[in-house]
Short mmCIF file of C-alpha atoms in Angstrom, two decimals:
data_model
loop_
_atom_site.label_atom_id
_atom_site.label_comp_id
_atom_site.label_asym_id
_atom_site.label_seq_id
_atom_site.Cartn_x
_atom_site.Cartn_y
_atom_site.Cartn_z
CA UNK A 8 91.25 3.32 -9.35
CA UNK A 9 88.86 3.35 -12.38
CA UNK A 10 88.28 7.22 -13.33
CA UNK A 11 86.95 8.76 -16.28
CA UNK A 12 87.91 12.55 -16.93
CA UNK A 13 86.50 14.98 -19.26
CA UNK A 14 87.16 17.40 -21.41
CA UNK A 15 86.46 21.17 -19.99
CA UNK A 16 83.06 23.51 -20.90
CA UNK A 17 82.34 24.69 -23.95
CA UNK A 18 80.29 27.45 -25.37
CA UNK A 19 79.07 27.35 -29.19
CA UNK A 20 76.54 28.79 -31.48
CA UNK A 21 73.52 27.91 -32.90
CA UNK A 22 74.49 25.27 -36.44
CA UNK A 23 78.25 24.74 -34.73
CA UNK A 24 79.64 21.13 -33.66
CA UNK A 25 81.33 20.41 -30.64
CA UNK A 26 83.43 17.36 -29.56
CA UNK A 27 83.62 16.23 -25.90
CA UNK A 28 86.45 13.74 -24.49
CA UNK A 29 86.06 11.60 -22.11
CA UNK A 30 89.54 9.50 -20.75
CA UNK A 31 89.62 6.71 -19.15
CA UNK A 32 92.55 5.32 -15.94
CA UNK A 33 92.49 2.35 -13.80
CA UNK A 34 91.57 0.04 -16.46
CA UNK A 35 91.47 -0.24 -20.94
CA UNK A 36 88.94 1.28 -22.68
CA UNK A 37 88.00 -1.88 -24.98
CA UNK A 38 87.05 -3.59 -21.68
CA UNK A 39 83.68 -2.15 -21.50
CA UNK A 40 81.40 -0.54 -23.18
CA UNK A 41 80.96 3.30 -22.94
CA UNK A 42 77.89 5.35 -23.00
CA UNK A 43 77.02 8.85 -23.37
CA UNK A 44 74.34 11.17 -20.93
CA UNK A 45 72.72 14.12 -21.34
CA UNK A 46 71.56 16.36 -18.77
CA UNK A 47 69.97 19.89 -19.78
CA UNK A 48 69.82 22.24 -16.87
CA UNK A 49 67.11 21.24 -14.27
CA UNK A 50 66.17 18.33 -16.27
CA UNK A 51 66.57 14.55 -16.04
CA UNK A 52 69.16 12.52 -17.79
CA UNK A 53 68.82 11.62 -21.07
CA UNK A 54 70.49 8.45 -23.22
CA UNK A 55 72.45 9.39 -26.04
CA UNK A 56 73.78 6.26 -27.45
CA UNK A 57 76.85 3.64 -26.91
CA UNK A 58 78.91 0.47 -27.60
CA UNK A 59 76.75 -2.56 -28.06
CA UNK A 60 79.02 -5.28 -27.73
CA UNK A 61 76.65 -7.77 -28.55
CA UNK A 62 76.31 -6.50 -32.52
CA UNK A 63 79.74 -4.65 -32.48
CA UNK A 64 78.08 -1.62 -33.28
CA UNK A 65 77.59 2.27 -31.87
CA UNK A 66 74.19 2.42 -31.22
CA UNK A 67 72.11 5.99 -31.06
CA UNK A 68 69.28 7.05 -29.30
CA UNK A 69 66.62 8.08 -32.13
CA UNK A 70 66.14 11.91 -31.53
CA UNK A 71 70.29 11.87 -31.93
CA UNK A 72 70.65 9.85 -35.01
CA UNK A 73 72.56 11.90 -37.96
CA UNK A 74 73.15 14.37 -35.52
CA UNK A 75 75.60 12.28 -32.99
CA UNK A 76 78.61 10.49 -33.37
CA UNK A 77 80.83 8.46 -30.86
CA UNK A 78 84.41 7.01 -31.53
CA UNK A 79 87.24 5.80 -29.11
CA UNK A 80 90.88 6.15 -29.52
CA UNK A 81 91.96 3.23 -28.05
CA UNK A 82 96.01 4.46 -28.48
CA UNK A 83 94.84 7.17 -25.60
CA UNK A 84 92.19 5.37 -23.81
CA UNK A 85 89.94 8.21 -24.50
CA UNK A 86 86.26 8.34 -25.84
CA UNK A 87 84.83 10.94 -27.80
CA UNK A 88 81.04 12.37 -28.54
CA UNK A 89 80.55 14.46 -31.23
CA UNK A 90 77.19 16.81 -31.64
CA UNK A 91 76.61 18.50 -34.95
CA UNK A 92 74.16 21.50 -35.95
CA UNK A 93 73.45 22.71 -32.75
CA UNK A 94 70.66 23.76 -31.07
CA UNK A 95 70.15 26.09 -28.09
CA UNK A 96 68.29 22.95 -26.90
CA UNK A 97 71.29 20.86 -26.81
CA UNK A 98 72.76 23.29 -23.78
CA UNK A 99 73.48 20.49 -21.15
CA UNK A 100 75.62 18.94 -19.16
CA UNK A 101 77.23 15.59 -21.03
CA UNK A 102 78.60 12.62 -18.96
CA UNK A 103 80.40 9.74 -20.40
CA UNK A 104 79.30 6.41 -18.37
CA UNK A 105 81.40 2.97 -18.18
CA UNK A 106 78.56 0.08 -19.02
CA UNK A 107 79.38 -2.91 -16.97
CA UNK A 108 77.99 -6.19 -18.71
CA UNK A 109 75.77 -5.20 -21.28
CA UNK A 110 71.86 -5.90 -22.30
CA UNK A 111 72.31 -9.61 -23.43
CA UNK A 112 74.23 -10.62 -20.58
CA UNK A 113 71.81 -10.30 -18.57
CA UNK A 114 73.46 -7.81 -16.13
CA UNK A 115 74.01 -4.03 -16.81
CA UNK A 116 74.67 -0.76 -15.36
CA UNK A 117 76.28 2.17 -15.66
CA UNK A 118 78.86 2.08 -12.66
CA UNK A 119 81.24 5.04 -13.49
CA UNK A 120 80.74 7.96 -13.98
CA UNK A 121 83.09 11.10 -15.48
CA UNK A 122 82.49 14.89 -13.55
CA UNK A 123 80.55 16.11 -16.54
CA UNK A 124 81.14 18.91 -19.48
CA UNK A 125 78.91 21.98 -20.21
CA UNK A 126 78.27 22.56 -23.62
CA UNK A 127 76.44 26.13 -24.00
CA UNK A 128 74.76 26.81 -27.29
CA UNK A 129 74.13 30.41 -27.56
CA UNK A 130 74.24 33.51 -30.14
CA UNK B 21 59.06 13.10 -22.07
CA UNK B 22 60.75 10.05 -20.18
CA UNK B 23 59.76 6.75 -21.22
CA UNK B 24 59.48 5.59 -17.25
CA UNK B 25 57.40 7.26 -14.72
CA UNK B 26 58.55 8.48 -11.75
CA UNK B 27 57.43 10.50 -8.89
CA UNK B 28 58.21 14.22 -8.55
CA UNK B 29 59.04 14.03 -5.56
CA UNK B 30 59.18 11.95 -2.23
CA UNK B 31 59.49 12.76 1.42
CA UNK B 32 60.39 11.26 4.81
CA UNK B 33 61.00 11.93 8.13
CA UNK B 34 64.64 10.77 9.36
CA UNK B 35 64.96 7.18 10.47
CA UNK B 36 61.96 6.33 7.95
CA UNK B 37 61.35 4.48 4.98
CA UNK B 38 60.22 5.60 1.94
CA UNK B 39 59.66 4.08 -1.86
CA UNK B 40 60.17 5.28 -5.10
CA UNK B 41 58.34 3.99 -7.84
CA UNK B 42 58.99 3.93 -11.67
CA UNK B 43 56.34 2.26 -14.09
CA UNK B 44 57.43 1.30 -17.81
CA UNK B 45 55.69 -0.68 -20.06
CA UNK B 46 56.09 -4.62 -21.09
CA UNK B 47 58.95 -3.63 -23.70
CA UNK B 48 61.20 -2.32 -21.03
CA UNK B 49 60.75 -3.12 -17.02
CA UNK B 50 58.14 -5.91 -17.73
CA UNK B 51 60.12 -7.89 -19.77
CA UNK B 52 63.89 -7.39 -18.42
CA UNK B 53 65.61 -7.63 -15.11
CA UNK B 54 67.99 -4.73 -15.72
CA UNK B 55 66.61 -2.17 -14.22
CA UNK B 56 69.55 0.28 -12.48
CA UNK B 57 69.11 2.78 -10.15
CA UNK B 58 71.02 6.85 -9.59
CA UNK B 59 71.34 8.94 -7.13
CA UNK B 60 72.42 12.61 -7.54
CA UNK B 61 73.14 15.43 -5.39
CA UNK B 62 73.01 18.43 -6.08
CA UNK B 63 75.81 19.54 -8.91
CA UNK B 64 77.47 16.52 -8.95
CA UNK B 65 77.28 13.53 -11.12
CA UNK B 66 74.84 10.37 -10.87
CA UNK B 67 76.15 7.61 -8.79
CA UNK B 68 75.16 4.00 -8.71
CA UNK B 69 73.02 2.44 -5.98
CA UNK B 70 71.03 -0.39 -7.43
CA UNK B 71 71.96 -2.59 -10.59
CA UNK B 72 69.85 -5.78 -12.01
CA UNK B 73 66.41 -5.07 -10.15
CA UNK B 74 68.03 -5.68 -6.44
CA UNK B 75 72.05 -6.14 -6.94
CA UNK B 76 73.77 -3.16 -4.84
CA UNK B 77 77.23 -2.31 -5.78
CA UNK B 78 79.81 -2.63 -3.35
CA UNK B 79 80.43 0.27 -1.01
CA UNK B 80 76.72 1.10 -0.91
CA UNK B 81 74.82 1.15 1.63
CA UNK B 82 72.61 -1.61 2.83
CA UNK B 83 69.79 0.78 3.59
CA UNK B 84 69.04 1.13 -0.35
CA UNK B 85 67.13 -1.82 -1.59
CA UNK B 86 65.50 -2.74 -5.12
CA UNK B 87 62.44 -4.90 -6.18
CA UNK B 88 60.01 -5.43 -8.87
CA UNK B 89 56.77 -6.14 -9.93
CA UNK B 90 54.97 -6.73 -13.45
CA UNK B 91 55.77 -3.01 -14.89
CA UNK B 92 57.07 -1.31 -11.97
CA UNK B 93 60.58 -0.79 -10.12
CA UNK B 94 60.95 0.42 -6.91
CA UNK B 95 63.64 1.57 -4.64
CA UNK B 96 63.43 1.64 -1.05
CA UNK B 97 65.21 3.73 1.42
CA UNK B 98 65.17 2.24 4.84
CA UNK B 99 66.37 4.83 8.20
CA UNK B 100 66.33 8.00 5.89
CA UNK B 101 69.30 9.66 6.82
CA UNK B 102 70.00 13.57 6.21
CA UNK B 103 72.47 12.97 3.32
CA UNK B 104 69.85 11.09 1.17
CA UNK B 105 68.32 14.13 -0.13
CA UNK B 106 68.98 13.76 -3.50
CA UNK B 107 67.38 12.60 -6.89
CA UNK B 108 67.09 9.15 -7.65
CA UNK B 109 67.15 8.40 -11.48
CA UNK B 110 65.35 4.66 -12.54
CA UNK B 111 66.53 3.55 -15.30
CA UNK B 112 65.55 0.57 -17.70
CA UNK B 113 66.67 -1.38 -20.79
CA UNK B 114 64.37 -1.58 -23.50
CA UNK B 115 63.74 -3.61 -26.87
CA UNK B 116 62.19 -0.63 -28.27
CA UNK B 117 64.05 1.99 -30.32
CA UNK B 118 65.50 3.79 -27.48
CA UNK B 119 68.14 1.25 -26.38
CA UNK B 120 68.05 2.44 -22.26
CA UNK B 121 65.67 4.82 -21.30
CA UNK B 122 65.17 7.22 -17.59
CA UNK B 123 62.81 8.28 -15.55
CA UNK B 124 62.33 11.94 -14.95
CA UNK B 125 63.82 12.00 -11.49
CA UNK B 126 62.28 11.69 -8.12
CA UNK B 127 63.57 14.33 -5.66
CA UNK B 128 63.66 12.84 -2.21
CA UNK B 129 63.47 15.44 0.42
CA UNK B 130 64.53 14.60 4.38
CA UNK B 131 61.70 16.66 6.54
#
């Protein structure tokens, strides 16, 4: 059974980093690509960035870039999103999703999903 | 501001059929077949219904359907049922800087 499970809320301040894990069962986390999603509260989701298998590279959305990073640890199975200089903005719900096939393919979705982590930015 | 465009919101009688639409532009529905589709109840996370325009995932319901046309995506649920109140996410690939891009949400609502 393919799961993903993440890493519990957090609550930061304005300027602070925070680093959200995301771990992966029921299958190897070099099999597929994996994305991260945004959700601030009683908004819409919002892509972050991910794997792109196709150049071998991490790609990021554009209002994210310098500000984002994603790695894996592929010893635990377990993907990582990092958010630097924090914004009260940036409070939101963040979901790791499993990409199945990818852009050039010519078949893609997002098919898993993990239960989500709060990240609170707030004096 | 989303790069689709979605409805706010949607509503249907049960047993009905209603469509949600979501309009991009020619760099992102018009020009690629992988449009995906979400749903999401209330505080829980998004779950798959539609992949690649029309594919549905296994497990999923036959009543949710996909198509497309020029710019647009739709989803189509057929004999509304009580537990499809939820928000439906569209979401598109796109050759523009963005990578995959959303819609805002449409928040279908069983009268």
């Amino acid at each position: 059974q393919v799961q993903l499970v993440q890493s519990g809320a957090e609550v930061k301040k304005p300027g602070a980093s925070v680093k959200v894990s995301c771990t992966v069962s029921g299958y190897t986390l070099t099999e597929f690509s994996m994305h991260w999603v945004r959700q601030a509260p009683g908004k819409g989701l919002e892509w972050m960035g991910g794997f792109d298998p196709e150049d071998g590279e991490t790609i990021y959305a554009q209002e994210f870039q310098g500000r984002v990073t994603m790695t894996e640890d592929t010893s635990t199975n377990t993907a990582y999103m990092e958010l630097s200089s924090l914004k009260s903005d940036d409070t939101a719900v963040y979901y790791c999703a499993r990409e199945v096939g990818f852009y050039a393919s010519g078949s893609t979705s997002f098919d898993t999903w993990g239960q989500g982590t709060l990240v609170t930015v707030s004096s | 501001q989303s790069a689709l465009t979605q409805p706010a919101t949607v509503s249907g009688s049960p047993g009905q059929s209603i469509t949600i639409s979501c309009t991009g532009t020619s760099v992102d529905i018009g020009s690629f077949d992988l449009v995906s589709w979400y749903q999401q109840h209330p505080g829980k996370g998004p779950k798959l219904i539609i992949f690649d325009v029309t594919e549905r995932p296994s497990g999923v319901s036959i009543r949710f359907s996909g198509s497309k046309s020029g710019n647009t995506a739709s989803l189509t649920i057929s004999g509304l049922q009580p537990d499809d109140e939820a928000t439906y996410y569209c979401c598109s690939y796109t050759s523009a800087s963005a990578f995959y891009v959303f819609g805002a949400g449409t928040d279908v609502t069983v009268l």
